[in-house]
Amino acid sequence: MAIRKIREMGDDVLTKQCREVKEVTPKIKTLVADMFETMYEACGVGLAAPQVGILKRIFVVDTTGDTPHVFINPEIVETSGSQTGEEGCLSVPGKCAVVTRPNYVKVRAYDLDMKPFEMEGTELLARAILHENDHLDGHLYVEKAEGEIMDVE
Ligand code: NI
C-alpha cells in the first residue's frame, strides 16, 4: 500500500466524468487499498478515485474510523430529508463551507468482488456518500456552498 498524492481544486482531473469499472483487477485492488491509506493519513472520512488522479467510478468512506466501505459504480437510488452543516474536502485543504444535502441516502454499488450491495446512511454517512458520489461526476462541494468558503480553525 502507498499514500497517493491528493489532487487539489484547480486540477482538471477533479472536473471530469469518471468511467465505470468493468472488472476488479489487482491494480484496482491496490488502488482501493491506497485510497483507504491516503484517506486515513489525511484524517478524511471519504475519498474518491479522481482525487488521486484516477477517473474511475470508485470511492471509499469511513465516517467512524473503523467502518471502511468501498463503493464501485455507485448509484444513488433514494434520498430524503435535509441536513445543513459544514463540509470539507481533502481536495480543498484547510477550507469548509455550509452545504445542505439530503439527510438520508440509499446507494447501490459493487464491492471488491463485484458483488452488488445496497446501503443506507443518514446524517454524516449520507453526507459523505453524496459528497464522494459528486466527485465521480466532476463536482466539488464548493459549487453547493451556502455563503463563504471559510478557513478551518
Ligand atoms: Ni471531497
JSON list of C-alpha atoms and ligand atoms in Angstrom, two decimals, residues 46-48 51 88-92 131-132 135 139-141, ligand 1:
[
{"chain": "A", "resi": 46, "resn": "GLY", "atom": "CA", "xyz": [-14.16, 9.80, 2.34]},
{"chain": "A", "resi": 47, "resn": "LEU", "atom": "CA", "xyz": [-12.05, 9.80, -0.79]},
{"chain": "A", "resi": 48, "resn": "ALA", "atom": "CA", "xyz": [-12.96, 9.37, -4.45]},
{"chain": "A", "resi": 51, "resn": "GLN", "atom": "CA", "xyz": [-8.94, 12.80, -6.03]},
{"chain": "A", "resi": 88, "resn": "GLY", "atom": "CA", "xyz": [-14.89, 19.98, 3.78]},
{"chain": "A", "resi": 89, "resn": "CYS", "atom": "CA", "xyz": [-12.91, 18.09, 1.18]},
{"chain": "A", "resi": 90, "resn": "LEU", "atom": "CA", "xyz": [-9.35, 16.76, 1.09]},
{"chain": "A", "resi": 91, "resn": "SER", "atom": "CA", "xyz": [-9.04, 18.40, -2.33]},
{"chain": "A", "resi": 92, "resn": "VAL", "atom": "CA", "xyz": [-9.85, 21.80, -0.84]},
{"chain": "A", "resi": 131, "resn": "HIS", "atom": "CA", "xyz": [-20.16, 14.22, -1.45]},
{"chain": "A", "resi": 132, "resn": "GLU", "atom": "CA", "xyz": [-17.97, 11.41, -2.77]},
{"chain": "A", "resi": 135, "resn": "HIS", "atom": "CA", "xyz": [-16.67, 13.69, -7.26]},
{"chain": "A", "resi": 139, "resn": "HIS", "atom": "CA", "xyz": [-18.34, 18.13, -8.89]},
{"chain": "A", "resi": 140, "resn": "LEU", "atom": "CA", "xyz": [-16.90, 19.67, -5.74]},
{"chain": "A", "resi": 141, "resn": "TYR", "atom": "CA", "xyz": [-18.88, 20.71, -2.67]},
{"chain": "B", "resi": 1, "resn": "NI", "atom": "NI", "xyz": [-14.20, 15.71, -1.48]}
]
